[in-house]
Tab-separated table of C-alpha atoms in Angstrom:
chain	number	residue	atom	x	y	z
A	1	UNK	CA	-7.296	25.763	10.959
A	2	UNK	CA	-8.777	27.049	13.962
A	3	UNK	CA	-9.979	24.553	16.902
A	4	UNK	CA	-12.784	25.902	17.100
A	5	UNK	CA	-13.686	24.907	13.148
A	6	UNK	CA	-12.961	21.328	14.321
A	7	UNK	CA	-14.176	20.816	18.052
A	8	UNK	CA	-18.399	21.575	16.444
A	9	UNK	CA	-17.958	18.308	14.968
A	10	UNK	CA	-17.058	16.097	17.514
A	11	UNK	CA	-18.666	15.330	20.595
A	12	UNK	CA	-16.912	16.865	23.716
A	13	UNK	CA	-16.935	15.826	26.909
A	14	UNK	CA	-14.484	18.319	29.219
A	15	UNK	CA	-13.449	20.639	27.115
A	16	UNK	CA	-10.086	23.159	29.257
A	17	UNK	CA	-8.662	25.713	27.291
A	18	UNK	CA	-8.533	28.360	24.263
A	19	UNK	CA	-11.503	27.561	21.277
A	20	UNK	CA	-8.840	30.055	18.558
A	21	UNK	CA	-6.075	27.810	18.816
A	22	UNK	CA	-4.549	28.332	15.692
A	23	UNK	CA	-3.532	23.908	14.678
A	24	UNK	CA	-1.541	23.365	12.099
A	25	UNK	CA	-1.214	19.824	11.920
A	26	UNK	CA	-2.399	16.654	13.660
A	27	UNK	CA	-0.892	13.592	15.059
A	28	UNK	CA	-1.407	10.362	16.957
A	29	UNK	CA	1.984	9.572	17.520
A	30	UNK	CA	4.320	12.112	20.370
A	31	UNK	CA	7.025	11.308	17.783
A	32	UNK	CA	5.998	12.576	14.626
A	33	UNK	CA	4.112	16.012	16.745
A	34	UNK	CA	5.483	19.097	15.882
A	35	UNK	CA	4.503	23.028	16.856
A	36	UNK	CA	0.669	23.570	16.907
A	37	UNK	CA	-0.206	20.687	16.739
A	38	UNK	CA	-3.447	18.756	18.290
A	39	UNK	CA	-2.542	15.991	19.976
A	40	UNK	CA	-5.117	12.298	20.088
A	41	UNK	CA	-3.864	10.162	22.421
A	42	UNK	CA	-5.417	7.073	20.993
A	43	UNK	CA	-5.425	3.054	22.473
A	44	UNK	CA	-3.123	0.890	20.555
A	45	UNK	CA	-3.164	-2.570	20.448
A	46	UNK	CA	-0.066	-2.546	22.267
A	47	UNK	CA	0.834	1.074	23.335
A	48	UNK	CA	-1.894	3.347	25.285
A	49	UNK	CA	-0.999	7.007	23.624
A	50	UNK	CA	-3.006	8.682	26.645
A	51	UNK	CA	1.030	7.379	28.436
A	52	UNK	CA	2.978	10.448	25.650
A	53	UNK	CA	0.437	12.952	26.419
A	54	UNK	CA	4.244	14.726	27.865
A	55	UNK	CA	5.849	14.391	25.264
A	56	UNK	CA	3.673	15.437	23.362
A	57	UNK	CA	3.054	18.365	24.906
A	58	UNK	CA	6.890	19.156	24.982
A	59	UNK	CA	7.485	19.203	21.190
A	60	UNK	CA	4.498	21.329	20.804
A	61	UNK	CA	1.006	20.410	20.930
A	62	UNK	CA	-0.750	22.909	21.288
A	63	UNK	CA	-4.156	20.834	22.125
A	64	UNK	CA	-5.072	17.417	23.516
A	65	UNK	CA	-7.668	14.615	22.522
A	66	UNK	CA	-7.860	11.738	24.885
A	67	UNK	CA	-11.091	9.800	26.208
A	68	UNK	CA	-9.388	8.678	29.489
A	69	UNK	CA	-9.604	11.785	32.190
A	70	UNK	CA	-6.500	10.888	33.919
A	71	UNK	CA	-3.839	14.250	33.612
A	72	UNK	CA	-4.693	16.642	36.450
A	73	UNK	CA	-6.794	19.915	34.107
A	74	UNK	CA	-3.877	21.928	36.120
A	75	UNK	CA	-1.124	20.496	34.235
A	76	UNK	CA	-3.448	22.018	30.621
A	77	UNK	CA	-3.865	24.913	31.384
A	78	UNK	CA	-0.564	25.552	33.072
A	79	UNK	CA	1.025	25.061	29.271
A	80	UNK	CA	-1.697	26.791	27.971
A	81	UNK	CA	-2.458	23.709	26.172
A	82	UNK	CA	-6.111	22.946	25.685
A	83	UNK	CA	-7.712	19.142	27.488
A	84	UNK	CA	-9.925	17.861	25.167
A	85	UNK	CA	-11.604	14.998	26.363
A	86	UNK	CA	-13.794	13.017	24.428
A	87	UNK	CA	-15.889	9.407	24.622
A	88	UNK	CA	-14.278	8.014	22.092
A	89	UNK	CA	-10.386	8.748	20.740
A	90	UNK	CA	-10.584	6.792	17.485
A	91	UNK	CA	-13.896	7.992	16.589
A	92	UNK	CA	-12.445	11.223	17.123
A	93	UNK	CA	-9.410	10.741	15.666
A	94	UNK	CA	-11.616	9.998	12.267
A	95	UNK	CA	-13.519	12.944	12.825
A	96	UNK	CA	-11.541	15.798	13.017
A	97	UNK	CA	-8.835	14.429	10.817
A	98	UNK	CA	-11.428	14.788	7.705
A	99	UNK	CA	-12.466	17.762	9.461
A	100	UNK	CA	-8.563	19.057	8.927
A	101	UNK	CA	-8.512	17.881	5.630
A	102	UNK	CA	-11.954	19.520	4.808
A	103	UNK	CA	-13.866	16.342	4.212
A	104	UNK	CA	-12.280	14.821	1.478
A	105	UNK	CA	-13.760	11.593	0.526
A	106	UNK	CA	-16.981	14.597	-0.497
A	107	UNK	CA	-15.376	15.932	-3.635
A	108	UNK	CA	-14.996	12.062	-4.848
A	109	UNK	CA	-15.940	8.497	-6.144
A	110	UNK	CA	-15.253	6.605	-2.970
A	111	UNK	CA	-15.212	2.316	-3.187
A	112	UNK	CA	-14.685	0.118	-0.383
A	113	UNK	CA	-14.049	-3.171	-0.973
A	114	UNK	CA	-14.064	-5.661	2.281
A	115	UNK	CA	-14.114	-9.743	2.720
A	116	UNK	CA	-11.840	-11.828	2.832
A	117	UNK	CA	-10.325	-12.823	0.141
A	118	UNK	CA	-9.886	-10.871	-2.714
A	119	UNK	CA	-9.926	-8.084	-1.880
A	120	UNK	CA	-6.705	-7.060	-3.414
A	121	UNK	CA	-7.929	-8.227	-7.820
A	122	UNK	CA	-11.139	-6.425	-7.370
A	123	UNK	CA	-10.108	-3.393	-6.361
A	124	UNK	CA	-7.023	-3.229	-9.382
A	125	UNK	CA	-9.794	-4.168	-11.688
A	126	UNK	CA	-12.851	-2.037	-10.670
A	127	UNK	CA	-9.891	1.225	-10.461
A	128	UNK	CA	-9.002	0.141	-14.712
A	129	UNK	CA	-12.662	0.340	-15.656
A	130	UNK	CA	-13.229	3.500	-13.640
A	131	UNK	CA	-10.141	4.837	-16.033
A	132	UNK	CA	-11.344	2.933	-18.984
A	133	UNK	CA	-14.328	5.159	-18.168
A	134	UNK	CA	-12.813	8.285	-18.256
A	135	UNK	CA	-12.384	8.528	-14.112
A	136	UNK	CA	-8.952	9.299	-13.198
A	137	UNK	CA	-9.034	7.200	-10.022
A	138	UNK	CA	-6.566	6.434	-7.199
A	139	UNK	CA	-5.798	3.537	-4.645
A	140	UNK	CA	-5.132	2.253	-1.419
A	141	UNK	CA	-4.949	-0.905	-0.402
A	142	UNK	CA	-2.537	-4.540	0.563
A	143	UNK	CA	0.326	-3.909	-1.992
A	144	UNK	CA	0.392	-0.110	-2.565
A	145	UNK	CA	-0.990	3.526	-1.931
A	146	UNK	CA	-1.842	4.873	-5.700
A	147	UNK	CA	-1.838	9.438	-5.299
A	148	UNK	CA	-1.940	9.607	-9.372
A	149	UNK	CA	2.287	9.570	-10.356
A	150	UNK	CA	2.981	8.835	-6.842
A	151	UNK	CA	3.365	5.371	-5.358
A	152	UNK	CA	4.056	4.564	-1.925
A	153	UNK	CA	4.115	1.550	-0.294
A	154	UNK	CA	1.561	-0.119	2.157
A	155	UNK	CA	2.126	-0.225	5.641
A	156	UNK	CA	-1.080	-1.198	5.938
A	157	UNK	CA	-4.136	-2.993	4.070
A	158	UNK	CA	-6.434	0.462	5.654
A	159	UNK	CA	-4.107	3.118	7.032
A	160	UNK	CA	-5.048	4.858	10.036
A	161	UNK	CA	-8.359	7.713	9.675
A	162	UNK	CA	-5.646	10.627	9.476
A	163	UNK	CA	-3.146	9.480	6.376
A	164	UNK	CA	-6.802	8.407	4.743
A	165	UNK	CA	-7.465	11.434	4.445
A	166	UNK	CA	-4.512	13.018	3.987
A	167	UNK	CA	-4.130	11.102	1.164
A	168	UNK	CA	-7.304	11.339	-0.194
A	169	UNK	CA	-7.348	15.231	-0.180
A	170	UNK	CA	-3.967	14.846	-1.777
A	171	UNK	CA	-6.043	12.885	-4.884
A	172	UNK	CA	-8.824	15.780	-4.423
A	173	UNK	CA	-5.358	18.163	-5.269
A	174	UNK	CA	-4.681	16.187	-8.144
A	175	UNK	CA	-7.810	15.825	-10.050
A	176	UNK	CA	-8.447	12.815	-8.796
A	177	UNK	CA	-11.997	11.850	-9.188
A	178	UNK	CA	-12.170	8.156	-7.461
A	179	UNK	CA	-10.462	6.263	-4.923
A	180	UNK	CA	-10.556	2.918	-4.546
A	181	UNK	CA	-9.455	1.572	-1.372
A	182	UNK	CA	-9.103	-2.444	0.418
A	183	UNK	CA	-10.823	-2.459	3.908
A	184	UNK	CA	-10.083	-4.583	6.465
A	185	UNK	CA	-11.530	-5.754	8.778
A	186	UNK	CA	-9.605	-4.625	11.289
A	187	UNK	CA	-9.347	-0.800	9.847
A	188	UNK	CA	-13.699	-1.353	10.560
A	189	UNK	CA	-13.181	-2.938	14.163
A	190	UNK	CA	-10.349	0.245	14.762
A	191	UNK	CA	-12.459	2.741	13.036
A	192	UNK	CA	-9.819	4.064	10.630
A	193	UNK	CA	-13.110	4.623	8.013
A	194	UNK	CA	-14.992	5.699	10.048
A	195	UNK	CA	-17.333	8.602	8.827
A	196	UNK	CA	-15.772	8.310	5.440
A	197	UNK	CA	-18.367	9.263	2.806
A	198	UNK	CA	-18.580	5.511	0.970
A	199	UNK	CA	-20.201	6.051	-2.690
A	200	UNK	CA	-20.076	2.307	-2.628
A	201	UNK	CA	-19.362	-1.346	-0.357
A	202	UNK	CA	-18.136	-3.995	-1.648
A	203	UNK	CA	-18.302	-7.505	0.062
A	204	UNK	CA	-16.357	-10.175	-1.775
A	205	UNK	CA	-16.223	-13.509	0.913
A	206	UNK	CA	-16.330	-14.618	4.226
A	207	UNK	CA	-14.183	-17.489	5.754
A	208	UNK	CA	-11.946	-18.068	8.249
A	209	UNK	CA	-9.345	-15.559	9.182
A	210	UNK	CA	-7.806	-12.874	11.984
A	211	UNK	CA	-9.172	-14.762	15.118
A	212	UNK	CA	-6.314	-13.907	16.481
A	213	UNK	CA	-7.902	-10.112	16.931
A	214	UNK	CA	-11.719	-10.287	16.602
A	215	UNK	CA	-11.755	-13.771	18.864
A	216	UNK	CA	-15.388	-15.671	17.632
A	217	UNK	CA	-16.004	-15.703	13.577
A	218	UNK	CA	-18.962	-13.442	14.910
A	219	UNK	CA	-17.174	-10.694	16.104
A	220	UNK	CA	-15.325	-10.695	12.414
A	221	UNK	CA	-19.006	-10.725	10.426
A	222	UNK	CA	-19.969	-7.688	12.438
A	223	UNK	CA	-16.526	-5.732	11.866
A	224	UNK	CA	-17.217	-6.592	8.036
A	225	UNK	CA	-20.945	-5.569	8.315
A	226	UNK	CA	-19.537	-1.641	9.458
A	227	UNK	CA	-18.995	-0.769	6.082
A	228	UNK	CA	-22.313	-1.606	5.102
A	229	UNK	CA	-24.351	-0.403	7.625
A	230	UNK	CA	-22.979	2.671	7.434
A	231	UNK	CA	-23.482	3.174	3.724
A	232	UNK	CA	-25.949	6.343	2.538
A	233	UNK	CA	-28.967	6.039	0.681
A	234	UNK	CA	-27.666	7.548	-2.181
A	235	UNK	CA	-24.760	4.564	-2.254
A	236	UNK	CA	-24.932	0.726	-3.716
A	237	UNK	CA	-24.241	-2.490	-1.919
A	238	UNK	CA	-23.105	-4.729	-4.139
A	239	UNK	CA	-22.531	-8.197	-2.405
A	240	UNK	CA	-21.801	-11.934	-3.493
A	241	UNK	CA	-24.708	-13.051	-2.947
A	242	UNK	CA	-23.104	-17.144	-3.580
A	243	UNK	CA	-21.824	-16.259	-0.425
A	244	UNK	CA	-22.851	-17.782	2.665
A	245	UNK	CA	-22.814	-14.152	3.991
A	246	UNK	CA	-23.854	-12.568	1.435
A	247	UNK	CA	-27.129	-11.289	2.268
A	248	UNK	CA	-26.758	-11.187	5.734
A	249	UNK	CA	-23.974	-8.817	5.008
A	250	UNK	CA	-26.386	-6.081	3.303
A	251	UNK	CA	-29.568	-6.897	5.605
A	252	UNK	CA	-29.515	-3.647	7.742
A	253	UNK	CA	-27.951	-1.042	4.972
A	254	UNK	CA	-29.380	1.281	3.350
A	255	UNK	CA	-27.466	1.769	0.681
A	256	UNK	CA	-29.349	0.247	-2.526
A	257	UNK	CA	-28.723	-3.771	-3.195
A	258	UNK	CA	-27.030	-4.872	-5.873
A	259	UNK	CA	-25.647	-8.695	-5.885
A	260	UNK	CA	-23.669	-10.458	-7.813
A	261	UNK	CA	-22.675	-14.035	-8.815
A	262	UNK	CA	-23.536	-17.381	-10.182
A	263	UNK	CA	-27.297	-17.681	-9.008
A	264	UNK	CA	-29.870	-16.572	-10.594
A	265	UNK	CA	-31.452	-14.353	-8.456
A	266	UNK	CA	-28.009	-12.042	-9.056
A	267	UNK	CA	-28.700	-8.878	-10.144
A	268	UNK	CA	-24.700	-9.333	-12.320
A	269	UNK	CA	-25.027	-12.878	-12.723
A	270	UNK	CA	-22.264	-15.028	-13.949
A	271	UNK	CA	-24.225	-17.121	-16.665
A	272	UNK	CA	-20.088	-19.247	-17.831
A	273	UNK	CA	-16.659	-19.151	-17.835
A	274	UNK	CA	-14.120	-21.146	-19.357
A	275	UNK	CA	-10.476	-20.667	-17.903
A	276	UNK	CA	-6.432	-21.900	-18.989
A	277	UNK	CA	-3.619	-21.286	-18.008
A	278	UNK	CA	-3.494	-18.551	-20.126
A	279	UNK	CA	-6.834	-17.133	-18.747
A	280	UNK	CA	-10.414	-16.814	-18.513
A	281	UNK	CA	-13.743	-16.436	-20.569
A	282	UNK	CA	-16.572	-15.056	-18.194
A	283	UNK	CA	-19.845	-13.980	-19.966
A	284	UNK	CA	-22.080	-12.149	-17.614
A	285	UNK	CA	-25.764	-10.456	-17.169
A	286	UNK	CA	-26.611	-7.738	-16.701
A	287	UNK	CA	-30.012	-6.679	-15.373
A	288	UNK	CA	-32.128	-6.034	-18.311
A	289	UNK	CA	-31.086	-8.502	-19.903
A	290	UNK	CA	-27.235	-7.196	-21.403
A	291	UNK	CA	-24.686	-9.510	-21.891
A	292	UNK	CA	-20.854	-8.896	-21.536
A	293	UNK	CA	-18.404	-11.430	-23.122
A	294	UNK	CA	-15.144	-10.456	-21.139
A	295	UNK	CA	-11.708	-12.339	-22.664
A	296	UNK	CA	-9.483	-11.674	-19.167
A	297	UNK	CA	-5.656	-12.340	-18.672
A	298	UNK	CA	-6.418	-13.591	-15.367
A	299	UNK	CA	-6.624	-17.211	-13.899
A	300	UNK	CA	-9.192	-19.274	-12.219
A	301	UNK	CA	-12.641	-19.717	-10.645
A	302	UNK	CA	-12.645	-17.087	-7.626
A	303	UNK	CA	-11.028	-14.756	-10.089
A	304	UNK	CA	-14.603	-14.828	-11.830
A	305	UNK	CA	-15.893	-13.013	-8.741
A	306	UNK	CA	-13.290	-10.696	-8.930
A	307	UNK	CA	-14.090	-9.804	-12.057
A	308	UNK	CA	-18.303	-10.270	-11.439
A	309	UNK	CA	-17.700	-7.671	-8.258
A	310	UNK	CA	-15.737	-4.898	-10.325
A	311	UNK	CA	-17.814	-5.238	-13.394
A	312	UNK	CA	-21.338	-5.203	-10.501
A	313	UNK	CA	-19.723	-1.763	-9.106
A	314	UNK	CA	-18.314	-0.384	-13.272
A	315	UNK	CA	-22.782	-1.221	-13.388
A	316	UNK	CA	-23.688	1.008	-10.479
A	317	UNK	CA	-21.226	3.714	-10.759
A	318	UNK	CA	-22.650	3.988	-14.136
A	319	UNK	CA	-19.852	2.855	-16.376
A	320	UNK	CA	-20.275	2.143	-20.138
A	321	UNK	CA	-20.304	-1.721	-21.342
A	322	UNK	CA	-17.335	-1.024	-23.473
A	323	UNK	CA	-15.600	0.154	-21.467
A	324	UNK	CA	-15.688	-2.056	-17.786
A	325	UNK	CA	-14.713	-5.200	-21.326
A	326	UNK	CA	-11.497	-2.827	-21.749
A	327	UNK	CA	-11.049	-2.055	-18.270
A	328	UNK	CA	-11.256	-5.774	-17.295
A	329	UNK	CA	-8.927	-7.008	-19.948
A	330	UNK	CA	-7.240	-4.722	-20.026
A	331	UNK	CA	-5.421	-6.104	-16.136
A	332	UNK	CA	-2.695	-8.742	-16.964
A	333	UNK	CA	-1.431	-9.912	-13.580
A	334	UNK	CA	-1.428	-8.325	-9.358
A	335	UNK	CA	1.187	-9.101	-8.237
A	336	UNK	CA	1.339	-11.690	-6.084
A	337	UNK	CA	-2.481	-13.048	-6.808
A	338	UNK	CA	-1.869	-16.006	-8.645
A	339	UNK	CA	1.104	-14.682	-10.764
A	340	UNK	CA	1.993	-16.923	-12.647
A	341	UNK	CA	5.770	-17.886	-13.897
A	342	UNK	CA	6.902	-19.954	-16.744
A	343	UNK	CA	10.282	-21.901	-16.212
A	344	UNK	CA	12.199	-23.342	-18.610
A	345	UNK	CA	12.104	-27.040	-18.302
A	346	UNK	CA	7.851	-26.443	-19.108
A	347	UNK	CA	6.391	-26.266	-15.473
A	348	UNK	CA	4.423	-24.267	-14.259
A	349	UNK	CA	4.696	-21.418	-11.202
A	350	UNK	CA	1.846	-20.012	-9.452
A	351	UNK	CA	2.890	-17.726	-6.627
A	352	UNK	CA	0.135	-16.382	-4.556
A	353	UNK	CA	-1.039	-14.449	-1.101
A	354	UNK	CA	-3.432	-17.391	-0.105
A	355	UNK	CA	-2.474	-17.373	3.730
A	356	UNK	CA	-5.656	-18.826	4.707
A	357	UNK	CA	-7.455	-21.953	4.649
A	358	UNK	CA	-10.551	-20.990	2.393
A	359	UNK	CA	-7.912	-19.422	0.206
A	360	UNK	CA	-5.443	-21.886	-0.276
A	361	UNK	CA	-8.270	-24.369	-1.559
A	362	UNK	CA	-9.623	-22.040	-3.721
A	363	UNK	CA	-5.968	-22.046	-5.191
A	364	UNK	CA	-5.243	-25.539	-5.181
A	365	UNK	CA	-8.979	-25.802	-7.048
A	366	UNK	CA	-8.228	-23.470	-9.618
A	367	UNK	CA	-5.193	-25.363	-10.639
A	368	UNK	CA	-6.972	-29.032	-10.586
A	369	UNK	CA	-10.078	-27.596	-12.680
A	370	UNK	CA	-7.556	-25.339	-15.787
A	371	UNK	CA	-5.560	-28.998	-14.632
A	372	UNK	CA	-9.039	-31.087	-15.884
A	373	UNK	CA	-9.856	-28.670	-18.990
A	374	UNK	CA	-5.796	-28.376	-20.820
A	375	UNK	CA	-3.875	-31.169	-18.986
A	376	UNK	CA	-0.648	-31.514	-16.631
A	377	UNK	CA	1.016	-33.877	-14.295
A	378	UNK	CA	1.108	-33.005	-10.416
A	379	UNK	CA	0.651	-30.452	-8.124
A	380	UNK	CA	3.133	-29.293	-5.939
A	381	UNK	CA	2.167	-26.906	-2.890
A	382	UNK	CA	4.751	-24.394	-0.943
A	383	UNK	CA	3.472	-23.262	1.909
A	384	UNK	CA	3.387	-22.298	5.668
A	385	UNK	CA	1.786	-20.011	8.558
A	386	UNK	CA	2.376	-16.838	10.123
A	387	UNK	CA	3.122	-17.046	13.653
A	388	UNK	CA	1.483	-14.932	16.592
A	389	UNK	CA	-1.555	-15.563	13.798
A	390	UNK	CA	-4.964	-17.566	14.292
A	391	UNK	CA	-3.722	-20.989	15.418
A	392	UNK	CA	-6.849	-22.558	14.657
A	393	UNK	CA	-6.203	-22.563	10.999
A	394	UNK	CA	-2.624	-24.979	11.497
A	395	UNK	CA	-3.582	-27.916	10.968
A	396	UNK	CA	-6.981	-26.792	8.541
A	397	UNK	CA	-4.296	-25.818	6.222
A	398	UNK	CA	-2.471	-28.814	6.824
A	399	UNK	CA	-5.253	-31.098	6.054
A	400	UNK	CA	-6.381	-29.098	2.752
A	401	UNK	CA	-3.066	-28.708	0.559
A	402	UNK	CA	-1.966	-32.741	1.774
A	403	UNK	CA	-5.777	-33.737	0.548
A	404	UNK	CA	-5.904	-31.590	-2.937
A	405	UNK	CA	-1.769	-32.019	-4.175
A	406	UNK	CA	0.435	-34.776	-5.033
A	407	UNK	CA	3.288	-33.495	-2.824
A	408	UNK	CA	3.595	-30.931	-0.125
A	409	UNK	CA	6.361	-28.467	1.293
A	410	UNK	CA	5.425	-27.237	4.457
A	411	UNK	CA	7.910	-24.634	5.712
A	412	UNK	CA	8.212	-21.251	7.346
A	413	UNK	CA	5.755	-18.293	6.917
A	414	UNK	CA	7.139	-15.501	8.971
A	415	UNK	CA	6.718	-16.412	12.303
A	416	UNK	CA	7.677	-13.941	13.834
A	417	UNK	CA	7.788	-14.094	17.482
A	418	UNK	CA	7.382	-18.056	17.295
A	419	UNK	CA	9.532	-20.961	16.657
A	420	UNK	CA	9.250	-22.072	13.146
A	421	UNK	CA	8.759	-25.683	13.728
A	422	UNK	CA	6.204	-25.242	16.001
A	423	UNK	CA	4.214	-24.021	13.793
A	424	UNK	CA	5.283	-25.797	11.156
A	425	UNK	CA	3.726	-28.881	14.309
A	426	UNK	CA	0.608	-27.918	14.225
A	427	UNK	CA	0.342	-27.924	10.713
A	428	UNK	CA	0.848	-30.963	10.558
A	429	UNK	CA	-1.661	-32.759	12.343
A	430	UNK	CA	-3.873	-31.705	10.419
A	431	UNK	CA	-2.227	-33.586	7.549
A	432	UNK	CA	-4.151	-36.988	5.232
A	433	UNK	CA	-1.967	-40.520	6.412
A	434	UNK	CA	-0.426	-41.893	3.715
A	435	UNK	CA	0.425	-38.532	2.050
A	436	UNK	CA	3.421	-37.201	0.375
A	437	UNK	CA	4.859	-34.053	2.112
A	438	UNK	CA	8.710	-33.087	3.135
A	439	UNK	CA	9.610	-30.325	5.856
A	440	UNK	CA	12.273	-27.357	4.751
A	441	UNK	CA	12.304	-24.818	7.734
A	442	UNK	CA	14.306	-22.191	5.728
A	443	UNK	CA	11.512	-21.067	3.296
A	444	UNK	CA	14.320	-20.450	0.459
A	445	UNK	CA	15.445	-24.131	0.502
A	446	UNK	CA	11.865	-25.635	0.249
A	447	UNK	CA	11.097	-23.194	-2.600
A	448	UNK	CA	14.495	-25.055	-4.014
A	449	UNK	CA	13.947	-28.183	-3.396
A	450	UNK	CA	9.955	-27.585	-4.782
A	451	UNK	CA	11.169	-26.142	-8.097
A	452	UNK	CA	13.844	-29.647	-7.880
A	453	UNK	CA	10.764	-31.933	-7.715
A	454	UNK	CA	9.085	-30.782	-10.399
A	455	UNK	CA	8.730	-32.425	-14.154
A	456	UNK	CA	6.836	-31.297	-17.859
A	457	UNK	CA	3.379	-30.044	-17.573
A	458	UNK	CA	3.905	-30.619	-13.270
A	459	UNK	CA	2.774	-26.716	-11.797
A	460	UNK	CA	3.733	-26.034	-8.054
A	461	UNK	CA	2.289	-23.744	-5.648
A	462	UNK	CA	4.034	-21.436	-3.966
A	463	UNK	CA	1.248	-20.025	-1.110
A	464	UNK	CA	1.129	-17.055	1.268
A	465	UNK	CA	3.391	-14.352	1.048
A	466	UNK	CA	2.729	-13.574	-2.646
A	467	UNK	CA	3.160	-9.821	-2.944
A	468	UNK	CA	5.428	-9.157	-0.130
A	469	UNK	CA	9.759	-9.024	-0.092
A	470	UNK	CA	9.687	-9.960	3.350
A	471	UNK	CA	9.933	-13.201	6.054
A	472	UNK	CA	8.781	-11.200	9.310
A	473	UNK	CA	11.738	-13.240	12.659
A	474	UNK	CA	10.927	-12.038	15.286
A	475	UNK	CA	10.221	-7.619	14.829
A	476	UNK	CA	13.028	-7.878	12.118
A	477	UNK	CA	11.974	-7.629	8.329
A	478	UNK	CA	14.249	-9.402	6.277
A	479	UNK	CA	14.364	-9.102	2.963
A	480	UNK	CA	12.518	-12.772	0.831
A	481	UNK	CA	10.351	-12.193	-1.949
A	482	UNK	CA	9.197	-15.503	-3.604
A	483	UNK	CA	9.571	-14.797	-6.865
A	484	UNK	CA	12.509	-13.524	-7.246
A	485	UNK	CA	13.531	-17.097	-5.054
A	486	UNK	CA	12.018	-18.864	-8.300
A	487	UNK	CA	13.766	-16.270	-11.299
A	488	UNK	CA	17.320	-17.068	-8.643
A	489	UNK	CA	16.980	-20.479	-8.967
A	490	UNK	CA	16.094	-20.696	-13.385
A	491	UNK	CA	18.482	-18.271	-13.776
A	492	UNK	CA	20.930	-20.356	-11.818
A	493	UNK	CA	19.840	-23.890	-13.078
A	494	UNK	CA	19.899	-22.031	-16.964
A	495	UNK	CA	23.667	-21.169	-16.300
A	496	UNK	CA	23.933	-24.512	-15.132
A	497	UNK	CA	23.413	-26.348	-19.012
A	498	UNK	CA	24.705	-23.517	-20.458
């Protein structure tokens, strides 16, 4: 592709060089630059890409996009490299990536799901509904990226704009007609999804999280709102009307609004639901009065909302009612999302990604409500808090767990560069007086001790890491899986009894 073809989509403050040079690819990491590439210098959270322009040029870049015009024009002229100065390199990266891959998001149905909790489960449910409706569907999310038969482990919930356009382009090439994507607040604030052509935007909920990055809750809300403010008129804004931020987040959208929830004002209304440890029955009512009786294998009240949001998306896209029902009912489990494991001793283990106060509380409440209906013993909750992240949520989570659980086991969860004992000390500031809790810094030991305590009909909730298969200690990822620890413990115990 000629550079001139890309330039026409950019706001250029200054241009030096040859517009007719051929661009073989795009890179924003100087280590990834190949001969003939266009290098985009972006300011990262820790490193400024402008520092690596010389390395990119040495590696073969024939054009450079930058926003900080600190390198003299002659440097580029002498090396026969085009210099393109723009107001915002991140937005420019999104635009040129989209143009280079021929605007792939315009060639399929693109559904973006944002919110604090529920994104992963909701995207899996939507994918299933669309596939039962005859649409071959790709997925981009926290656990992995699914492009036809190709499954790529996820590095980020929402990758950088270059990778996004590359993945969506691959989907188009493989005949995929829809893509469902988790859209994180980081991705919105950092323009990773800038200029993508969303057909549906979905809002799940908004609660306390990521304040280490956004600083204020208002900034966090405004980041989420970007998705809905950018929707086109022919798109749908699907939102949770029961959430305090639901109507605020879609207030300025140009898209058609479609609400879901328990409120009588909801367009897609949750009329009734009932759940046990084997699944959930949900009755939803559509505009016009049609009702759908769904028996899902997913557990918990929060999953009632995930189900109804996915149902609303299916309705918005025009999927037949029966295919919506079949799509929901086909999803048996989402890894690390209220994942149930039954012990040989008759107690239940739940593994969940809950790592925010709201998610932990909803997870515990869901277990308590099921126990109310089906009976059960004690609730033993194992959790920790991540290091180098929002510290204010730690005592809140300590209070929630010790107030609502019979026993709490406090441990580590990706301490990163922080001292795990100091993180635990922050959690302990919030624990309920006279509550029963134990502290085991080593996460494996904490899980095993909780399992040792458990008796028939008890529930052990292991929260915080869900699908993750590592512990981050300093900047090293050490292999670790909550579910694997559980299965290994059961295996050892069964052997010990034989």
